[in-house]
Tab-separated table of C-alpha atoms in Angstrom:
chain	number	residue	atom	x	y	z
A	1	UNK	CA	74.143	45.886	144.660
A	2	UNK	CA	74.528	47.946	141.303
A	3	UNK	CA	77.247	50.230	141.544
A	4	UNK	CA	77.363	53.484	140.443
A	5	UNK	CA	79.453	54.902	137.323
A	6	UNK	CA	82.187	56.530	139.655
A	7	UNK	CA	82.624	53.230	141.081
A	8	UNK	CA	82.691	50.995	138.432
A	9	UNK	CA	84.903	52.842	135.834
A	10	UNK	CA	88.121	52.342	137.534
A	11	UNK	CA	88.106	48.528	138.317
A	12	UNK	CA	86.330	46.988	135.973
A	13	UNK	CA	86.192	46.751	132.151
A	14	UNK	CA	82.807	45.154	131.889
A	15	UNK	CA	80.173	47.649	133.137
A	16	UNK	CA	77.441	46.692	135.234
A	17	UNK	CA	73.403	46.500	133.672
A	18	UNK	CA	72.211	49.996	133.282
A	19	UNK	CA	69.392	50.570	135.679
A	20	UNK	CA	66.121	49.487	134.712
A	21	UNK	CA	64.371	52.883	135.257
A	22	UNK	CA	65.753	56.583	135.343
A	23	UNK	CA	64.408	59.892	135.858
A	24	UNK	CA	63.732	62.277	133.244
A	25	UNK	CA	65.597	65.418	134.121
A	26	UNK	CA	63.502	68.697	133.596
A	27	UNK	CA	65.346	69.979	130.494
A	28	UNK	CA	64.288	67.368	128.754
A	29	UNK	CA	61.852	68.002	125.597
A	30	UNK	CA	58.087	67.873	126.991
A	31	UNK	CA	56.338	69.452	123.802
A	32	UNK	CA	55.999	66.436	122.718
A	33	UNK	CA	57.837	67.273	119.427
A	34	UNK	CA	60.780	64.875	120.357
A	35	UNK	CA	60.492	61.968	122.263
A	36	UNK	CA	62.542	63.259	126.559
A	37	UNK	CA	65.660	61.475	126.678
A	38	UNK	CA	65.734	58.391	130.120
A	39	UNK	CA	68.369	60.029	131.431
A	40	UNK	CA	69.192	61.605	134.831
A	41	UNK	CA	72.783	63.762	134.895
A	42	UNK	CA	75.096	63.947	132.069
A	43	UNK	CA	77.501	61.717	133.830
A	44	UNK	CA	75.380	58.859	134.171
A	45	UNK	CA	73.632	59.583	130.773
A	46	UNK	CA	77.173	59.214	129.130
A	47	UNK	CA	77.985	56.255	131.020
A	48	UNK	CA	74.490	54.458	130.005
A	49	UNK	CA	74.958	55.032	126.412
A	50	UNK	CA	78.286	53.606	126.391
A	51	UNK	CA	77.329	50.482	127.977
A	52	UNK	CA	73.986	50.155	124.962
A	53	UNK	CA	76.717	50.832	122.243
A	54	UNK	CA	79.661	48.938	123.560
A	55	UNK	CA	82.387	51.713	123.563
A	56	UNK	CA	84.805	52.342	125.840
A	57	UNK	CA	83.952	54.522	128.942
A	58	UNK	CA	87.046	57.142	129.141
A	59	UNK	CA	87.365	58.274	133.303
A	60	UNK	CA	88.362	61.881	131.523
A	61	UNK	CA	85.138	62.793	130.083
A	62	UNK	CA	83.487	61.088	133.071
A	63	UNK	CA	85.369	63.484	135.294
A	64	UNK	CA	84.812	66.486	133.276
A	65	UNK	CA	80.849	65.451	132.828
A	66	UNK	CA	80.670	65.092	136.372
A	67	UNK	CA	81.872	68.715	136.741
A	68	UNK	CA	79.458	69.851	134.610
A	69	UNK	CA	76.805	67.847	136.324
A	70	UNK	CA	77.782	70.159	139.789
A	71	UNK	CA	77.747	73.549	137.740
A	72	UNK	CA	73.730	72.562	136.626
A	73	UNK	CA	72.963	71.641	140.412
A	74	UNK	CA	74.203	74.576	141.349
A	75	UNK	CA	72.068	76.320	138.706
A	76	UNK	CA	74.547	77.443	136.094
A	77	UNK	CA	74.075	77.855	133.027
A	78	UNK	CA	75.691	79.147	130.004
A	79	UNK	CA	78.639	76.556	130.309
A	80	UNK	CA	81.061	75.332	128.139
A	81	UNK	CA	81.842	71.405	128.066
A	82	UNK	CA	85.374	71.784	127.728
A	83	UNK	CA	86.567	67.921	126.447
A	84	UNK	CA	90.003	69.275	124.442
A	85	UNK	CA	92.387	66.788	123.865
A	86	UNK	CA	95.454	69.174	125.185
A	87	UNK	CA	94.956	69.044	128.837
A	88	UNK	CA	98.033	68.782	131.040
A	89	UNK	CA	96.832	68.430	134.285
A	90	UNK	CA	94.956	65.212	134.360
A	91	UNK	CA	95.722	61.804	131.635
A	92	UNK	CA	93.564	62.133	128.454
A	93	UNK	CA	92.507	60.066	126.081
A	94	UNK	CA	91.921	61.795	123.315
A	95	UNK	CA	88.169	61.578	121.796
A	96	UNK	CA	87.351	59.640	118.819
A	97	UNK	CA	84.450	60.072	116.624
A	98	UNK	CA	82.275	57.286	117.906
A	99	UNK	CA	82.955	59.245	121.125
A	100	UNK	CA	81.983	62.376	119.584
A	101	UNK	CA	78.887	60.640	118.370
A	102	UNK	CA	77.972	59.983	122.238
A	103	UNK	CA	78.948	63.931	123.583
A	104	UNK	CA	76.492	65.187	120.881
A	105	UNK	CA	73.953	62.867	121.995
A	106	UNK	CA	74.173	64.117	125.460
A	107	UNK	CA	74.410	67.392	123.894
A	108	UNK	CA	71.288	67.300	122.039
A	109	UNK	CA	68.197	68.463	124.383
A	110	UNK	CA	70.692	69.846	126.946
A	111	UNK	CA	69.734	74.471	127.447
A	112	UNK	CA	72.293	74.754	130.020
A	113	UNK	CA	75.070	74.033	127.594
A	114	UNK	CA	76.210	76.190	125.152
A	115	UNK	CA	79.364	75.786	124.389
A	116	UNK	CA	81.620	73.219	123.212
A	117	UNK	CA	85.395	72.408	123.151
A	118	UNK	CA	86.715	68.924	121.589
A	119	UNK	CA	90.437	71.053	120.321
A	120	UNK	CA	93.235	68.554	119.476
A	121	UNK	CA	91.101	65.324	119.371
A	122	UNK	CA	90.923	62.914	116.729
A	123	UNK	CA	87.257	63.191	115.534
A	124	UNK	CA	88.300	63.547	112.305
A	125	UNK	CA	85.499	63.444	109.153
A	126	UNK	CA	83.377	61.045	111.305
A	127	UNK	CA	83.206	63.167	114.395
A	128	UNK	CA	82.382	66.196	111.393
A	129	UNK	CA	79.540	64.731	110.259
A	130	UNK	CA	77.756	64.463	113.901
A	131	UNK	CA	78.985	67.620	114.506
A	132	UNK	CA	76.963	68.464	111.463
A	133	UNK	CA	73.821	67.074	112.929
A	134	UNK	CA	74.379	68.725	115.920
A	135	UNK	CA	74.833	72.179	114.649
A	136	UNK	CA	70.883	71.060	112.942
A	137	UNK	CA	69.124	69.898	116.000
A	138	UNK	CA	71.197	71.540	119.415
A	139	UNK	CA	69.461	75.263	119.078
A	140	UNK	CA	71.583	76.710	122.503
A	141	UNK	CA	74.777	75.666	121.311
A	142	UNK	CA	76.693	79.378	120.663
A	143	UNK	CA	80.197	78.333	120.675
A	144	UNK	CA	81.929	75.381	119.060
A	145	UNK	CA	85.270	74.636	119.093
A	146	UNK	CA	86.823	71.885	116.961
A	147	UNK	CA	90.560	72.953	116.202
A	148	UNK	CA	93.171	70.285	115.531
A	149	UNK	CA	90.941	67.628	114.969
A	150	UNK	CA	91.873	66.013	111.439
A	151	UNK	CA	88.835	67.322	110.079
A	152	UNK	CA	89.346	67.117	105.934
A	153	UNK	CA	87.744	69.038	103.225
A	154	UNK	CA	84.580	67.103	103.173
A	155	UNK	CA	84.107	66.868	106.902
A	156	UNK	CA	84.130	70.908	106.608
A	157	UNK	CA	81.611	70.541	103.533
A	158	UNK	CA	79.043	68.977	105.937
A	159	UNK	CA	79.690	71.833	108.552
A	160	UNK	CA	79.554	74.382	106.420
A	161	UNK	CA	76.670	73.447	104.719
A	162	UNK	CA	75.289	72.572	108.251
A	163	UNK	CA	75.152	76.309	109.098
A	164	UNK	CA	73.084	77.031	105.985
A	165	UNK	CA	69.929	76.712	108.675
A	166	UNK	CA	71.666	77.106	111.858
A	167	UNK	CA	70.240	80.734	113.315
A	168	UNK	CA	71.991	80.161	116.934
A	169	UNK	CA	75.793	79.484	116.307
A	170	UNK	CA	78.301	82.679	116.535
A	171	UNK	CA	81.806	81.425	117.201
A	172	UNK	CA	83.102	78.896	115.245
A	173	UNK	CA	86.514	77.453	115.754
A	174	UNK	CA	88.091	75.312	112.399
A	175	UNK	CA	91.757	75.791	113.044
A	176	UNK	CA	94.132	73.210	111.845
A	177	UNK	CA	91.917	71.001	110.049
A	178	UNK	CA	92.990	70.652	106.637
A	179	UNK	CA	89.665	71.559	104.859
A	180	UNK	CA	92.218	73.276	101.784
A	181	UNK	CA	90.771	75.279	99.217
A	182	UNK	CA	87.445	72.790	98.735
A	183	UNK	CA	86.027	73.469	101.882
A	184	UNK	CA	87.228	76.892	102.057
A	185	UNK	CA	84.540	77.189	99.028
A	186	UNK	CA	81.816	75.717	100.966
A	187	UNK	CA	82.596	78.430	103.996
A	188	UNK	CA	83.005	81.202	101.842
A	189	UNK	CA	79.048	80.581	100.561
A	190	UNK	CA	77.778	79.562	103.605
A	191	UNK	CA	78.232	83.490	104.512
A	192	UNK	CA	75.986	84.217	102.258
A	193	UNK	CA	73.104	82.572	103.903
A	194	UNK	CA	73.917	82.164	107.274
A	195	UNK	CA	73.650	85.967	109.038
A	196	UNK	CA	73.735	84.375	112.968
A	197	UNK	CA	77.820	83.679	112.887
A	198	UNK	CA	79.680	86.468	114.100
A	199	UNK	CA	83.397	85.305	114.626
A	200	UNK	CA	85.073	82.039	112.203
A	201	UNK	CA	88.695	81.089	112.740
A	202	UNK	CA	89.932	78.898	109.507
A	203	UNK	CA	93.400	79.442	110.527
A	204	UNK	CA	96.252	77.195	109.126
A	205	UNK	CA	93.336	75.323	107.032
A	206	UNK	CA	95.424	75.406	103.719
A	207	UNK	CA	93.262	77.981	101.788
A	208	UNK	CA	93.854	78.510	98.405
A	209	UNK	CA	94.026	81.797	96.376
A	210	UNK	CA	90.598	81.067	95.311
A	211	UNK	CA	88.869	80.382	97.949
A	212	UNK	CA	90.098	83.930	99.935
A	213	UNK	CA	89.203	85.731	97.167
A	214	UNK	CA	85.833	84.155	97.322
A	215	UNK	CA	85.581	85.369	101.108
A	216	UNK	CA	86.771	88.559	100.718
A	217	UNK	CA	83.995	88.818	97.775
A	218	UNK	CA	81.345	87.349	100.121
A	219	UNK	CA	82.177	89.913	102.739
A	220	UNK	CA	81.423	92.771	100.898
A	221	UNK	CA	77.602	91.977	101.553
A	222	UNK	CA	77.974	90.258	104.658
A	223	UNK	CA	77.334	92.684	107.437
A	224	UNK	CA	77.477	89.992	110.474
A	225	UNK	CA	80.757	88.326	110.565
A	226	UNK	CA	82.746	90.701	113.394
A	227	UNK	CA	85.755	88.442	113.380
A	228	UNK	CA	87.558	86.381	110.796
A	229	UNK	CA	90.613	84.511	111.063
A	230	UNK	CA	92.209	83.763	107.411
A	231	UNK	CA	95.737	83.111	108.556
A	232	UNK	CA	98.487	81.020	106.207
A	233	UNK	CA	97.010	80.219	103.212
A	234	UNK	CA	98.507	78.559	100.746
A	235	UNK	CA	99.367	80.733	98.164
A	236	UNK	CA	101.777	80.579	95.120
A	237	UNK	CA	104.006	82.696	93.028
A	238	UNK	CA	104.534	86.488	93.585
A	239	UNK	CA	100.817	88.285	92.574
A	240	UNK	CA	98.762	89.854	95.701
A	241	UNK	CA	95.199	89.170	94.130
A	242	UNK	CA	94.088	88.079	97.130
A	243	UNK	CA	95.172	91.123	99.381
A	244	UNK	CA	93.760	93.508	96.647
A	245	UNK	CA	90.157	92.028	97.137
A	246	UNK	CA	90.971	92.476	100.802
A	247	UNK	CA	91.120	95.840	100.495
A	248	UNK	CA	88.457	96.251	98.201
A	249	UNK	CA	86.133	94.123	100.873
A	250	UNK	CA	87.482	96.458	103.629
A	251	UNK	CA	86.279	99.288	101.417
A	252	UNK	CA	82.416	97.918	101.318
A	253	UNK	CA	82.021	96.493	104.881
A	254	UNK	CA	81.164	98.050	107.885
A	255	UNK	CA	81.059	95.330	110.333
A	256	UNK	CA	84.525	93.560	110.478
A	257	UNK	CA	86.029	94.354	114.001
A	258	UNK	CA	88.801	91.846	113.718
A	259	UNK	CA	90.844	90.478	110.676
A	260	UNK	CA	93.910	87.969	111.084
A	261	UNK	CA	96.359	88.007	107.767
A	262	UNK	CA	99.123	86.289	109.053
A	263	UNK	CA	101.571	84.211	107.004
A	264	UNK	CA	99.610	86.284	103.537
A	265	UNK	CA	103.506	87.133	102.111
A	266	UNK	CA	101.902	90.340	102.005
A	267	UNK	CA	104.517	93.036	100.393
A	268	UNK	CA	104.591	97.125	99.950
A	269	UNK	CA	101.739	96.922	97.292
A	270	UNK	CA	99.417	94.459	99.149
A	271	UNK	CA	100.108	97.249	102.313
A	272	UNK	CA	99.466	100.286	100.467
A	273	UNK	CA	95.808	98.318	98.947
A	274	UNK	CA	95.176	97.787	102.767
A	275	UNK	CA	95.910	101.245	103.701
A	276	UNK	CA	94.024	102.939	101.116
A	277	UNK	CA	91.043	100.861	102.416
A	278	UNK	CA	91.759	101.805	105.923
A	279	UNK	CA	91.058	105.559	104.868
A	280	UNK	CA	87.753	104.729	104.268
A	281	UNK	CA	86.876	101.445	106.409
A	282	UNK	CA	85.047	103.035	109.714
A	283	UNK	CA	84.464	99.421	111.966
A	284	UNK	CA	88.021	97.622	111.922
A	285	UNK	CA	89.828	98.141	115.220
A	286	UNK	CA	92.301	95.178	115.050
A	287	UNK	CA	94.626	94.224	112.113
A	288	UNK	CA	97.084	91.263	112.403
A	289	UNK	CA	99.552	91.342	109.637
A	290	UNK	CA	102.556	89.678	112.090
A	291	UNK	CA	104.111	86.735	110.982
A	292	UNK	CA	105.269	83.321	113.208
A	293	UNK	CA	107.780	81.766	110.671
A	294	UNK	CA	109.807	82.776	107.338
A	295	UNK	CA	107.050	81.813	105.200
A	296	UNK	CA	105.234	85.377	106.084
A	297	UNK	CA	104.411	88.938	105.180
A	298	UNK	CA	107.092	90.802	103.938
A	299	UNK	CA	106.232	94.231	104.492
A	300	UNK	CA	109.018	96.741	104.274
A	301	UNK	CA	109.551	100.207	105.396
A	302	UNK	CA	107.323	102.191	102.998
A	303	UNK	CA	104.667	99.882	103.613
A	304	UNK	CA	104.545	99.560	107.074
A	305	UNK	CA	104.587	103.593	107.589
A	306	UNK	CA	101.996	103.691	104.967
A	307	UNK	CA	100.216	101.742	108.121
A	308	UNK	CA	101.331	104.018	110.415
A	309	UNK	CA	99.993	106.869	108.240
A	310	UNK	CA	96.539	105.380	108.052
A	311	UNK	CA	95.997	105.831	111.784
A	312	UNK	CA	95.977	109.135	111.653
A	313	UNK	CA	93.332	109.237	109.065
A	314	UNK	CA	90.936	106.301	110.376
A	315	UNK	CA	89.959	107.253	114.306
A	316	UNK	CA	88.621	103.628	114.410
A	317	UNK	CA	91.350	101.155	114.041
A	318	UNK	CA	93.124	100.826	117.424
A	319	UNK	CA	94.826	97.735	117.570
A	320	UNK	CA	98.187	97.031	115.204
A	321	UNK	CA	100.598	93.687	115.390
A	322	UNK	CA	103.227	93.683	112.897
A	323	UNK	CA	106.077	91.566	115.021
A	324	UNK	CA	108.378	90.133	112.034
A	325	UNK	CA	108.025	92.323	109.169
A	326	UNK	CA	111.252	93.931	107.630
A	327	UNK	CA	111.814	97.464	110.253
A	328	UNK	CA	113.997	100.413	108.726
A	329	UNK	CA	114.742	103.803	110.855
A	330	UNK	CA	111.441	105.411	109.833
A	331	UNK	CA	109.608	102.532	110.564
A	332	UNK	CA	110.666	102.287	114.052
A	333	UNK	CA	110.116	106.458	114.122
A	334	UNK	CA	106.664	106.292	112.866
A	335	UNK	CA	105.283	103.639	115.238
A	336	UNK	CA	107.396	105.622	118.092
A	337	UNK	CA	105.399	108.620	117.314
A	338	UNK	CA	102.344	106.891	117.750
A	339	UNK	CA	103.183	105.506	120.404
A	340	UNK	CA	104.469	108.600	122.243
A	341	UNK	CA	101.263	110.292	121.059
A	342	UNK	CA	99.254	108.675	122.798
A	343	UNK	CA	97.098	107.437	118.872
A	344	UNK	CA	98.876	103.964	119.160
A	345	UNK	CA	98.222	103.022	122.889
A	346	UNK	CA	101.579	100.603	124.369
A	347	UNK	CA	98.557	97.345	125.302
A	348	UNK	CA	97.368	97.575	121.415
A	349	UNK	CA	100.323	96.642	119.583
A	350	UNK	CA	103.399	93.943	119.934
A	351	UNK	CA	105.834	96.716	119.770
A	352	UNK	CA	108.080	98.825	122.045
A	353	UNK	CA	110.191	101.749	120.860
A	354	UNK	CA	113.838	102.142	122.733
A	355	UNK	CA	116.537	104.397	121.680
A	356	UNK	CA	120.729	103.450	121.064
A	357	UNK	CA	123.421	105.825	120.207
A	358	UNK	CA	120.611	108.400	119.039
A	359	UNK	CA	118.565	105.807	116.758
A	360	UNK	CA	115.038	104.662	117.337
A	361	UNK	CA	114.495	100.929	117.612
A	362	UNK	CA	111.388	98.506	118.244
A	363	UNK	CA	111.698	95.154	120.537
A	364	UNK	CA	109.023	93.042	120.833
A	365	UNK	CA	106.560	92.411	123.200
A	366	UNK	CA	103.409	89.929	124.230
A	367	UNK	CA	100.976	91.720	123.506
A	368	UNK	CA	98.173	90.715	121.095
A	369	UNK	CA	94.727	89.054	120.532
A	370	UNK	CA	95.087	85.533	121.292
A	371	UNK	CA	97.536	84.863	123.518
A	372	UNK	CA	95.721	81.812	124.411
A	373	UNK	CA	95.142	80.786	120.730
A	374	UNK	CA	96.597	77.338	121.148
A	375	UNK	CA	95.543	76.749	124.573
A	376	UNK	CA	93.587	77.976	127.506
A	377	UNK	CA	95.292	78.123	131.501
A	378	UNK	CA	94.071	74.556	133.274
A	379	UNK	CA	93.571	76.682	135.966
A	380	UNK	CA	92.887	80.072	136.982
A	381	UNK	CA	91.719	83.410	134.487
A	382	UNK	CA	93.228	84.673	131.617
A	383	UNK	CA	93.437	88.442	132.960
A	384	UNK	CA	95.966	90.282	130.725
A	385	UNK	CA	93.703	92.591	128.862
A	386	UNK	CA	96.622	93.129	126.162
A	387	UNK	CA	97.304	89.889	125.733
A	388	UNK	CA	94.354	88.295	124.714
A	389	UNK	CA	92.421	91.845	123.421
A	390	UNK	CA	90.186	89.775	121.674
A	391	UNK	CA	88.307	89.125	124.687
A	392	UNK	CA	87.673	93.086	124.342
A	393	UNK	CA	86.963	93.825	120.351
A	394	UNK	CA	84.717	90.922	120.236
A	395	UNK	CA	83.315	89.427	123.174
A	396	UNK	CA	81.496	86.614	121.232
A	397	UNK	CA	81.789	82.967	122.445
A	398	UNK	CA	85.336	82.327	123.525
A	399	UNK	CA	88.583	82.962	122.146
A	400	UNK	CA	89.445	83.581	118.412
């Protein structure tokens, strides 16, 4: 008697014949302009093509398909296949990119799916390329999530240029991979074809000076992009060139809700180019200019109440981190003032004012926009509105 996949996964290492005959599930293509996959849930799908191409059958992504399998039956849709490589609550093995190869062929004629998280995997440039092809042929797919994944700077070539045709995409995910100043390049003209993607993280992907320049540049006609995510680049010596064509952008567009500068060794002069632009920039409501280690913005006192100033000019911007800068006594009045005014609400920044021996002070606290930047709860909601305000300014895919 055949067994089924459940059963044969945990005992055996040589799988059973697949079954001569399997139904074709409804989603599958019946124009007739691409031949309906033989497969009946995603679970058993996945377990059949492993068997045809000799790879290894991992019990995590059977679990987690089988999940997904119940959330269709139950006529969901709009789900996330959520494979990252980071889960504590069950043994992983993270997913290579012969693996990848597979999800994207389960992937591929699949509406009820439309997101997808493979975060701290191993895919690396082989994984990139199928997720290239995917990003071609899967038209539902919304969100994709790939952080962490050793992705290098060709591996983001092929994505990027991927996206030249994509129209469906709007969250993309890249952070971590070290796709350096070449495939910043390739990202930084993709955006100025693609006009679907609304929200790109390339977070700690080694930029170069050139290639933010080249997105800030870009963004002054691009008028879809609502979040962007251009945190430690790698820049040298002690010029801001790249945080003066930040302000200039900032000056043209109209769109940007969301901008992430962290780790830009932005000083008084970079601050004052934002600033000015803030005067005149009507669609920015959060700024991240914070810092997580010593190689960060340096923003001083006259700079950071040059930010404080700019809030009472621009009605717009509402949400300010600045955690880790250098505070002085009227920096720690200014954003007190706000704060007690009601402009600079207590949930939109990572700031508290408290008061010693007559002196104003600021402490931190947890708020900000991606709480859950690094990792998502195993179980349960992420409910703190200020926390994870992102959810909020840009409700686009998942988290940025």
């Amino acid at each position: 008697m055949q067994r089924s996949p459940q059963e044969a996964r945990p005992e055996s290492r040589t799988p059973p014949s697949a079954p001569s005959t399997t139904p074709t599930p409804a989603w599958a293509a019946a124009d007739g302009s691409e031949a309906a996959e033989p497969i009946g849930g995603l679970q058993e799908y996945y377990y059949e093509l492993c068997v045809e191409k000799s790879q290894e059958i991992k019990p995590f992504i059977l679990h987690i398909l089988q999940k997904v399998d119940e959330e269709i039956e139950k006529g969901l849709a709009g789900i996330t296949l959520n494979v990252a490589g980071n889960c504590r609550l069950m043994p992983v093995e993270r997913v290579t990119g012969e693996d990848f190869w597979i999800l994207c062929r389960i992937l591929k004629n699949n509406p009820y799916i439309n997101g997808l998280d493979v975060r701290y995997n191993l895919i690396s440039d082989v994984g990139a390329s199928y997720a290239a092809e995917l990003l071609q042929k899967q038209h539902n797919l919304i969100y994709l999530n790939l952080m962490f994944n050793d992705i290098g700077p060709e591996g983001g070539e092929l994505i990027a240029k991927a996206l030249h045709k994509n129209t469906t995409l709007k969250h993309l995910r890249m952070t971590g991979n070290k796709i350096e100043n070449k495939g910043g390049m390739f990202f930084a003209a993709m955006l100025q074809i693609n006009s679907s993607l609304e929200k790109l993280d390339l977070g700690d992907c080694d930029l170069g000076m050139q290639s933010v320049i080249a997105f800030a540049t870009v963004l002054t006609q691009n008028q879809t992009i609502k979040g962007l995510n251009l945190n430690r680049p790698v820049l040298y010596g002690e010029q801001e060139e790249s945080t003066v064509h930040l302000g200039h952008m900032l000056k043209e567009n109209q769109c940007l809700v969301e901008l992430h500068l962290c780790k830009h060794d932005i000083k008084n002069c970079g601050m004052k180019q934002l600033c000015d632009a803030l005067c005149l920039n009507r669609s920015l409501r959060y700024l991240d200019v914070s810092w997580l280690s010593v190689v960060s913005n340096n923003i001083k006192g006259e700079g950071l109440v040059a930010l404080s100033q700019s809030m009472k000019t621009n009605p717009t911007l509402s949400n300010i981190y600045l955690w880790g800068n250098k505070f002085d006594e009227a920096t720690c009045v200014a954003y007190s003032d706000l704060i007690h005014m009601g402009r600079l609400k207590s949930d939109n920044t990572d700031v508290e004012p408290y008061v010693v021996d007559g002196h104003v002070y600021l402490a931190e606290v947890s708020n900000g926009l991606k709480r859950h930047y690094y990792w998502t709860p195993g179980y349960g909601e992420a409910c703190s509105l200020s926390s994870n305000a992102g959810l909020t300014l840009v409700p686009v895919g998942q988290y940025l």
